[in-house]
Amino acid sequence: MTMKTRFAAIAAALLLPSFAAAQPADWNIFAEPFISEAHAEAIDWKKVDAALGKTATVSGEVHRYGLPRSDLHVTLDGVAIKPALALGGWVAFAPMDGQAMVMGDLVLLESEITPVMTKLLNSGLDITAVHNHILRASPATFYMHVAGHGDPAKLASAIHEALSTGSKTPFEPPATSAGPAPTVDLDTAKLDEIMHAKGNVTGGVDQFTIPRREPATEAGMAVSPAMGGANGINFQPTGGGKAAITGDFLVTGDEVNPLIRALRAGDIEVTAIHSHMLDEQPRMFFIHFWANDDALKLARGIRAALDKTAVAQK
């Protein structure tokens, strides 16, 4: 495997839809294509942890660091947005040719975009996207996609400096409770049935990952469902069987308008249409959405929209 194709494989693995920032994943599947070649020069991951001021979630060769904006108190249409719903930032590192590739998705306020971007660019990192997910939020939040390749500790230090000087992104560990994991006040079994998938409750949000039938390719490498070729749907309970929903649909160009027509038919608002990758085949688009209504009604609307696309069938 050439350096170019290894780079593309790692990039696709790390460039997940932003909803994945808040949910656990089996990172072993991301590491499989390059584990055998990654041990030529060991990385001192303790130095990376120290440089970023975080402890990674490690699986295989991928080290992922959560950067949720738990400091922000964002509301939309009277709903207090949980980090697991739409405020989960992250960066992830994977070994490559004795160094590492890093990619991530940073949650920023409008006033933080330029300071953070400038610091990152001056440190040699790349910016691949800046966009919104939701509308009318107070305060408004944006997502900045970053990428880089080099010494992982230096990359981590650059990201830490950019975020700590240009934003108020917290780096201290979140407070934990000794009690049981929080549940959601929704009929999750019925949601699973309607969505034709099993939801995963995390951070007070019921999250669904719906893979596409066939993955896109990047530089000849398949972007499997676990590598980002999937739709992400989040349900946050708002009381009385209702839920606020948001997330990403991942679709081809010819699927964009059938999907958004189906969403609007289900009274689900379309809030953003954008891309993350630059050289994938076929070209893929990410569509964000929002609604706060009866959870089962919304699930039916989401499922009807998914059925307009080439999703894998359960």
PDB file of N, CA, C and O in Angstrom, residues 98-153:
ATOM      1  N   GLY A  98       5.804   6.413  10.736  1.00  0.00           N
ATOM      2  CA  GLY A  98       6.596   6.843  11.870  1.00  0.00           C
ATOM      3  C   GLY A  98       6.125   8.130  12.506  1.00  0.00           C
ATOM      4  O   GLY A  98       6.663   8.540  13.531  1.00  0.00           O
ATOM      5  N   GLN A  99       5.125   8.761  11.895  1.00  0.00           N
ATOM      6  CA  GLN A  99       4.540   9.961  12.480  1.00  0.00           C
ATOM      7  C   GLN A  99       3.060   9.689  12.715  1.00  0.00           C
ATOM      8  O   GLN A  99       2.702   8.579  13.095  1.00  0.00           O
ATOM      9  N   ALA A 100       2.229  10.672  12.540  1.00  0.00           N
ATOM     10  CA  ALA A 100       0.794  10.445  12.725  1.00  0.00           C
ATOM     11  C   ALA A 100       0.000  11.407  11.877  1.00  0.00           C
ATOM     12  O   ALA A 100       0.463  12.503  11.539  1.00  0.00           O
ATOM     13  N   MET A 101      -1.189  10.960  11.526  1.00  0.00           N
ATOM     14  CA  MET A 101      -2.177  11.832  10.915  1.00  0.00           C
ATOM     15  C   MET A 101      -3.193  12.191  11.981  1.00  0.00           C
ATOM     16  O   MET A 101      -3.546  11.358  12.811  1.00  0.00           O
ATOM     17  N   VAL A 102      -3.652  13.437  11.971  1.00  0.00           N
ATOM     18  CA  VAL A 102      -4.697  13.860  12.885  1.00  0.00           C
ATOM     19  C   VAL A 102      -5.822  14.479  12.084  1.00  0.00           C
ATOM     20  O   VAL A 102      -5.584  15.159  11.079  1.00  0.00           O
ATOM     21  N   MET A 103      -7.045  14.198  12.498  1.00  0.00           N
ATOM     22  CA  MET A 103      -8.213  14.863  11.948  1.00  0.00           C
ATOM     23  C   MET A 103      -9.185  15.094  13.086  1.00  0.00           C
ATOM     24  O   MET A 103      -9.140  14.402  14.105  1.00  0.00           O
ATOM     25  N   GLY A 104     -10.054  16.067  12.908  1.00  0.00           N
ATOM     26  CA  GLY A 104     -11.007  16.336  13.975  1.00  0.00           C
ATOM     27  C   GLY A 104     -12.074  17.317  13.578  1.00  0.00           C
ATOM     28  O   GLY A 104     -12.082  17.843  12.463  1.00  0.00           O
ATOM     29  N   ASP A 105     -12.959  17.558  14.516  1.00  0.00           N
ATOM     30  CA  ASP A 105     -14.117  18.419  14.323  1.00  0.00           C
ATOM     31  C   ASP A 105     -14.263  19.240  15.595  1.00  0.00           C
ATOM     32  O   ASP A 105     -14.570  18.685  16.659  1.00  0.00           O
ATOM     33  N   LEU A 106     -14.016  20.530  15.518  1.00  0.00           N
ATOM     34  CA  LEU A 106     -13.988  21.400  16.685  1.00  0.00           C
ATOM     35  C   LEU A 106     -15.252  22.248  16.748  1.00  0.00           C
ATOM     36  O   LEU A 106     -15.640  22.848  15.749  1.00  0.00           O
ATOM     37  N   VAL A 107     -15.880  22.299  17.901  1.00  0.00           N
ATOM     38  CA  VAL A 107     -17.087  23.099  18.096  1.00  0.00           C
ATOM     39  C   VAL A 107     -16.683  24.476  18.606  1.00  0.00           C
ATOM     40  O   VAL A 107     -16.019  24.584  19.642  1.00  0.00           O
ATOM     41  N   LEU A 108     -17.100  25.512  17.883  1.00  0.00           N
ATOM     42  CA  LEU A 108     -16.645  26.863  18.207  1.00  0.00           C
ATOM     43  C   LEU A 108     -17.785  27.869  18.154  1.00  0.00           C
ATOM     44  O   LEU A 108     -18.741  27.707  17.384  1.00  0.00           O
ATOM     45  N   LEU A 109     -17.654  28.914  18.960  1.00  0.00           N
ATOM     46  CA  LEU A 109     -18.520  30.068  18.822  1.00  0.00           C
ATOM     47  C   LEU A 109     -18.040  30.899  17.639  1.00  0.00           C
ATOM     48  O   LEU A 109     -16.885  30.784  17.195  1.00  0.00           O
ATOM     49  N   GLU A 110     -18.902  31.769  17.135  1.00  0.00           N
ATOM     50  CA  GLU A 110     -18.538  32.589  15.982  1.00  0.00           C
ATOM     51  C   GLU A 110     -17.275  33.405  16.249  1.00  0.00           C
ATOM     52  O   GLU A 110     -16.395  33.514  15.384  1.00  0.00           O
ATOM     53  N   SER A 111     -17.160  33.976  17.448  1.00  0.00           N
ATOM     54  CA  SER A 111     -16.013  34.809  17.774  1.00  0.00           C
ATOM     55  C   SER A 111     -14.727  34.010  17.915  1.00  0.00           C
ATOM     56  O   SER A 111     -13.631  34.589  17.923  1.00  0.00           O
ATOM     57  N   GLU A 112     -14.829  32.678  18.024  1.00  0.00           N
ATOM     58  CA  GLU A 112     -13.649  31.833  18.209  1.00  0.00           C
ATOM     59  C   GLU A 112     -13.086  31.302  16.886  1.00  0.00           C
ATOM     60  O   GLU A 112     -11.977  30.778  16.858  1.00  0.00           O
ATOM     61  N   ILE A 113     -13.848  31.410  15.807  1.00  0.00           N
ATOM     62  CA  ILE A 113     -13.449  30.779  14.545  1.00  0.00           C
ATOM     63  C   ILE A 113     -12.118  31.325  14.039  1.00  0.00           C
ATOM     64  O   ILE A 113     -11.179  30.561  13.772  1.00  0.00           O
ATOM     65  N   THR A 114     -12.017  32.634  13.878  1.00  0.00           N
ATOM     66  CA  THR A 114     -10.799  33.204  13.290  1.00  0.00           C
ATOM     67  C   THR A 114      -9.570  33.027  14.172  1.00  0.00           C
ATOM     68  O   THR A 114      -8.504  32.637  13.672  1.00  0.00           O
ATOM     69  N   PRO A 115      -9.641  33.278  15.485  1.00  0.00           N
ATOM     70  CA  PRO A 115      -8.453  33.042  16.319  1.00  0.00           C
ATOM     71  C   PRO A 115      -7.969  31.598  16.289  1.00  0.00           C
ATOM     72  O   PRO A 115      -6.762  31.344  16.178  1.00  0.00           O
ATOM     73  N   VAL A 116      -8.892  30.651  16.374  1.00  0.00           N
ATOM     74  CA  VAL A 116      -8.497  29.241  16.354  1.00  0.00           C
ATOM     75  C   VAL A 116      -7.951  28.867  14.983  1.00  0.00           C
ATOM     76  O   VAL A 116      -6.915  28.201  14.868  1.00  0.00           O
ATOM     77  N   MET A 117      -8.613  29.269  13.913  1.00  0.00           N
ATOM     78  CA  MET A 117      -8.150  28.953  12.576  1.00  0.00           C
ATOM     79  C   MET A 117      -6.746  29.509  12.333  1.00  0.00           C
ATOM     80  O   MET A 117      -5.873  28.812  11.788  1.00  0.00           O
ATOM     81  N   THR A 118      -6.519  30.756  12.725  1.00  0.00           N
ATOM     82  CA  THR A 118      -5.221  31.379  12.502  1.00  0.00           C
ATOM     83  C   THR A 118      -4.112  30.629  13.215  1.00  0.00           C
ATOM     84  O   THR A 118      -3.043  30.366  12.643  1.00  0.00           O
ATOM     85  N   LYS A 119      -4.356  30.245  14.462  1.00  0.00           N
ATOM     86  CA  LYS A 119      -3.358  29.493  15.233  1.00  0.00           C
ATOM     87  C   LYS A 119      -3.067  28.146  14.572  1.00  0.00           C
ATOM     88  O   LYS A 119      -1.903  27.732  14.465  1.00  0.00           O
ATOM     89  N   LEU A 120      -4.101  27.460  14.149  1.00  0.00           N
ATOM     90  CA  LEU A 120      -3.921  26.154  13.524  1.00  0.00           C
ATOM     91  C   LEU A 120      -3.147  26.276  12.212  1.00  0.00           C
ATOM     92  O   LEU A 120      -2.222  25.501  11.951  1.00  0.00           O
ATOM     93  N   LEU A 121      -3.509  27.237  11.385  1.00  0.00           N
ATOM     94  CA  LEU A 121      -2.819  27.426  10.116  1.00  0.00           C
ATOM     95  C   LEU A 121      -1.357  27.789  10.329  1.00  0.00           C
ATOM     96  O   LEU A 121      -0.465  27.285   9.640  1.00  0.00           O
ATOM     97  N   ASN A 122      -1.095  28.644  11.308  1.00  0.00           N
ATOM     98  CA  ASN A 122       0.280  29.040  11.597  1.00  0.00           C
ATOM     99  C   ASN A 122       1.119  27.879  12.122  1.00  0.00           C
ATOM    100  O   ASN A 122       2.354  27.907  12.043  1.00  0.00           O
ATOM    101  N   SER A 123       0.449  26.863  12.651  1.00  0.00           N
ATOM    102  CA  SER A 123       1.143  25.679  13.165  1.00  0.00           C
ATOM    103  C   SER A 123       1.292  24.593  12.104  1.00  0.00           C
ATOM    104  O   SER A 123       1.809  23.516  12.395  1.00  0.00           O
ATOM    105  N   GLY A 124       0.799  24.852  10.903  1.00  0.00           N
ATOM    106  CA  GLY A 124       0.949  23.893   9.821  1.00  0.00           C
ATOM    107  C   GLY A 124      -0.205  22.942   9.635  1.00  0.00           C
ATOM    108  O   GLY A 124      -0.148  22.061   8.762  1.00  0.00           O
ATOM    109  N   LEU A 125      -1.284  23.073  10.438  1.00  0.00           N
ATOM    110  CA  LEU A 125      -2.460  22.229  10.241  1.00  0.00           C
ATOM    111  C   LEU A 125      -3.339  22.818   9.147  1.00  0.00           C
ATOM    112  O   LEU A 125      -3.249  23.996   8.813  1.00  0.00           O
ATOM    113  N   ASP A 126      -4.197  21.977   8.585  1.00  0.00           N
ATOM    114  CA  ASP A 126      -5.111  22.398   7.532  1.00  0.00           C
ATOM    115  C   ASP A 126      -6.527  22.520   8.069  1.00  0.00           C
ATOM    116  O   ASP A 126      -6.940  21.776   8.961  1.00  0.00           O
ATOM    117  N   ILE A 127      -7.286  23.446   7.485  1.00  0.00           N
ATOM    118  CA  ILE A 127      -8.709  23.588   7.765  1.00  0.00           C
ATOM    119  C   ILE A 127      -9.456  23.065   6.543  1.00  0.00           C
ATOM    120  O   ILE A 127      -9.205  23.514   5.421  1.00  0.00           O
ATOM    121  N   THR A 128     -10.364  22.102   6.743  1.00  0.00           N
ATOM    122  CA  THR A 128     -11.054  21.500   5.607  1.00  0.00           C
ATOM    123  C   THR A 128     -12.527  21.878   5.508  1.00  0.00           C
ATOM    124  O   THR A 128     -13.145  21.641   4.471  1.00  0.00           O
ATOM    125  N   ALA A 129     -13.099  22.470   6.569  1.00  0.00           N
ATOM    126  CA  ALA A 129     -14.495  22.917   6.507  1.00  0.00           C
ATOM    127  C   ALA A 129     -14.817  23.758   7.724  1.00  0.00           C
ATOM    128  O   ALA A 129     -14.247  23.561   8.796  1.00  0.00           O
ATOM    129  N   VAL A 130     -15.714  24.701   7.552  1.00  0.00           N
ATOM    130  CA  VAL A 130     -16.332  25.447   8.649  1.00  0.00           C
ATOM    131  C   VAL A 130     -17.805  25.578   8.289  1.00  0.00           C
ATOM    132  O   VAL A 130     -18.135  26.081   7.212  1.00  0.00           O
ATOM    133  N   HIS A 131     -18.682  25.133   9.172  1.00  0.00           N
ATOM    134  CA  HIS A 131     -20.099  25.144   8.834  1.00  0.00           C
ATOM    135  C   HIS A 131     -20.953  25.080  10.090  1.00  0.00           C
ATOM    136  O   HIS A 131     -20.458  24.854  11.191  1.00  0.00           O
ATOM    137  N   ASN A 132     -22.254  25.295   9.901  1.00  0.00           N
ATOM    138  CA  ASN A 132     -23.218  25.163  10.997  1.00  0.00           C
ATOM    139  C   ASN A 132     -23.850  23.783  10.961  1.00  0.00           C
ATOM    140  O   ASN A 132     -23.748  23.056   9.970  1.00  0.00           O
ATOM    141  N   HIS A 133     -24.503  23.420  12.063  1.00  0.00           N
ATOM    142  CA  HIS A 133     -25.351  22.227  12.078  1.00  0.00           C
ATOM    143  C   HIS A 133     -26.812  22.604  12.271  1.00  0.00           C
ATOM    144  O   HIS A 133     -27.692  22.005  11.672  1.00  0.00           O
ATOM    145  N   ILE A 134     -27.057  23.558  13.154  1.00  0.00           N
ATOM    146  CA  ILE A 134     -28.427  23.934  13.497  1.00  0.00           C
ATOM    147  C   ILE A 134     -28.593  25.437  13.299  1.00  0.00           C
ATOM    148  O   ILE A 134     -27.626  26.179  13.167  1.00  0.00           O
ATOM    149  N   LEU A 135     -29.850  25.877  13.258  1.00  0.00           N
ATOM    150  CA  LEU A 135     -30.192  27.283  13.066  1.00  0.00           C
ATOM    151  C   LEU A 135     -30.876  27.834  14.313  1.00  0.00           C
ATOM    152  O   LEU A 135     -31.469  27.083  15.077  1.00  0.00           O
ATOM    153  N   ARG A 136     -30.779  29.139  14.507  1.00  0.00           N
ATOM    154  CA  ARG A 136     -31.478  29.857  15.579  1.00  0.00           C
ATOM    155  C   ARG A 136     -30.940  29.547  16.966  1.00  0.00           C
ATOM    156  O   ARG A 136     -31.538  29.960  17.958  1.00  0.00           O
ATOM    157  N   ALA A 137     -29.858  28.800  17.069  1.00  0.00           N
ATOM    158  CA  ALA A 137     -29.321  28.462  18.390  1.00  0.00           C
ATOM    159  C   ALA A 137     -28.771  29.713  19.052  1.00  0.00           C
ATOM    160  O   ALA A 137     -28.254  30.620  18.397  1.00  0.00           O
ATOM    161  N   SER A 138     -28.859  29.744  20.364  1.00  0.00           N
ATOM    162  CA  SER A 138     -28.302  30.848  21.130  1.00  0.00           C
ATOM    163  C   SER A 138     -27.439  30.299  22.263  1.00  0.00           C
ATOM    164  O   SER A 138     -27.956  29.604  23.137  1.00  0.00           O
ATOM    165  N   PRO A 139     -26.112  30.552  22.213  1.00  0.00           N
ATOM    166  CA  PRO A 139     -25.383  31.247  21.153  1.00  0.00           C
ATOM    167  C   PRO A 139     -25.214  30.346  19.931  1.00  0.00           C
ATOM    168  O   PRO A 139     -25.299  29.125  20.034  1.00  0.00           O
ATOM    169  N   ALA A 140     -24.934  30.947  18.778  1.00  0.00           N
ATOM    170  CA  ALA A 140     -24.709  30.174  17.551  1.00  0.00           C
ATOM    171  C   ALA A 140     -23.409  29.387  17.670  1.00  0.00           C
ATOM    172  O   ALA A 140     -22.422  29.873  18.213  1.00  0.00           O
ATOM    173  N   THR A 141     -23.410  28.150  17.176  1.00  0.00           N
ATOM    174  CA  THR A 141     -22.215  27.308  17.209  1.00  0.00           C
ATOM    175  C   THR A 141     -21.875  26.839  15.795  1.00  0.00           C
ATOM    176  O   THR A 141     -22.752  26.695  14.947  1.00  0.00           O
ATOM    177  N   PHE A 142     -20.578  26.594  15.600  1.00  0.00           N
ATOM    178  CA  PHE A 142     -20.074  26.181  14.295  1.00  0.00           C
ATOM    179  C   PHE A 142     -19.095  25.025  14.468  1.00  0.00           C
ATOM    180  O   PHE A 142     -18.527  24.834  15.551  1.00  0.00           O
ATOM    181  N   TYR A 143     -18.900  24.258  13.386  1.00  0.00           N
ATOM    182  CA  TYR A 143     -17.956  23.142  13.392  1.00  0.00           C
ATOM    183  C   TYR A 143     -16.806  23.444  12.443  1.00  0.00           C
ATOM    184  O   TYR A 143     -17.026  23.822  11.290  1.00  0.00           O
ATOM    185  N   MET A 144     -15.580  23.270  12.940  1.00  0.00           N
ATOM    186  CA  MET A 144     -14.382  23.461  12.127  1.00  0.00           C
ATOM    187  C   MET A 144     -13.656  22.130  12.000  1.00  0.00           C
ATOM    188  O   MET A 144     -13.202  21.559  12.990  1.00  0.00           O
ATOM    189  N   HIS A 145     -13.523  21.632  10.763  1.00  0.00           N
ATOM    190  CA  HIS A 145     -12.794  20.396  10.510  1.00  0.00           C
ATOM    191  C   HIS A 145     -11.320  20.703  10.313  1.00  0.00           C
ATOM    192  O   HIS A 145     -10.957  21.631   9.590  1.00  0.00           O
ATOM    193  N   VAL A 146     -10.462  19.912  10.963  1.00  0.00           N
ATOM    194  CA  VAL A 146      -9.018  20.128  10.887  1.00  0.00           C
ATOM    195  C   VAL A 146      -8.332  18.843  10.461  1.00  0.00           C
ATOM    196  O   VAL A 146      -8.854  17.740  10.651  1.00  0.00           O
ATOM    197  N   ALA A 147      -7.131  18.979   9.883  1.00  0.00           N
ATOM    198  CA  ALA A 147      -6.349  17.816   9.471  1.00  0.00           C
ATOM    199  C   ALA A 147      -4.878  18.183   9.490  1.00  0.00           C
ATOM    200  O   ALA A 147      -4.502  19.353   9.343  1.00  0.00           O
ATOM    201  N   GLY A 148      -4.026  17.184   9.702  1.00  0.00           N
ATOM    202  CA  GLY A 148      -2.593  17.419   9.688  1.00  0.00           C
ATOM    203  C   GLY A 148      -1.825  16.120   9.705  1.00  0.00           C
ATOM    204  O   GLY A 148      -2.376  15.044   9.952  1.00  0.00           O
ATOM    205  N   HIS A 149      -0.523  16.218   9.449  1.00  0.00           N
ATOM    206  CA  HIS A 149       0.356  15.046   9.452  1.00  0.00           C
ATOM    207  C   HIS A 149       1.719  15.476   9.959  1.00  0.00           C
ATOM    208  O   HIS A 149       2.257  16.500   9.525  1.00  0.00           O
ATOM    209  N   GLY A 150       2.277  14.718  10.909  1.00  0.00           N
ATOM    210  CA  GLY A 150       3.586  15.055  11.445  1.00  0.00           C
ATOM    211  C   GLY A 150       3.798  14.409  12.793  1.00  0.00           C
ATOM    212  O   GLY A 150       3.205  13.373  13.117  1.00  0.00           O
ATOM    213  N   ASP A 151       4.653  15.032  13.597  1.00  0.00           N
ATOM    214  CA  ASP A 151       4.917  14.546  14.956  1.00  0.00           C
ATOM    215  C   ASP A 151       3.645  14.691  15.783  1.00  0.00           C
ATOM    216  O   ASP A 151       3.124  15.801  15.936  1.00  0.00           O
ATOM    217  N   PRO A 152       3.104  13.589  16.314  1.00  0.00           N
ATOM    218  CA  PRO A 152       1.798  13.675  16.975  1.00  0.00           C
ATOM    219  C   PRO A 152       1.790  14.567  18.212  1.00  0.00           C
ATOM    220  O   PRO A 152       0.793  15.247  18.472  1.00  0.00           O
ATOM    221  N   ALA A 153       2.881  14.573  18.967  1.00  0.00           N
ATOM    222  CA  ALA A 153       2.926  15.436  20.150  1.00  0.00           C
ATOM    223  C   ALA A 153       2.905  16.903  19.753  1.00  0.00           C
ATOM    224  O   ALA A 153       2.249  17.731  20.407  1.00  0.00           O
TER     225      ALA A 153
END
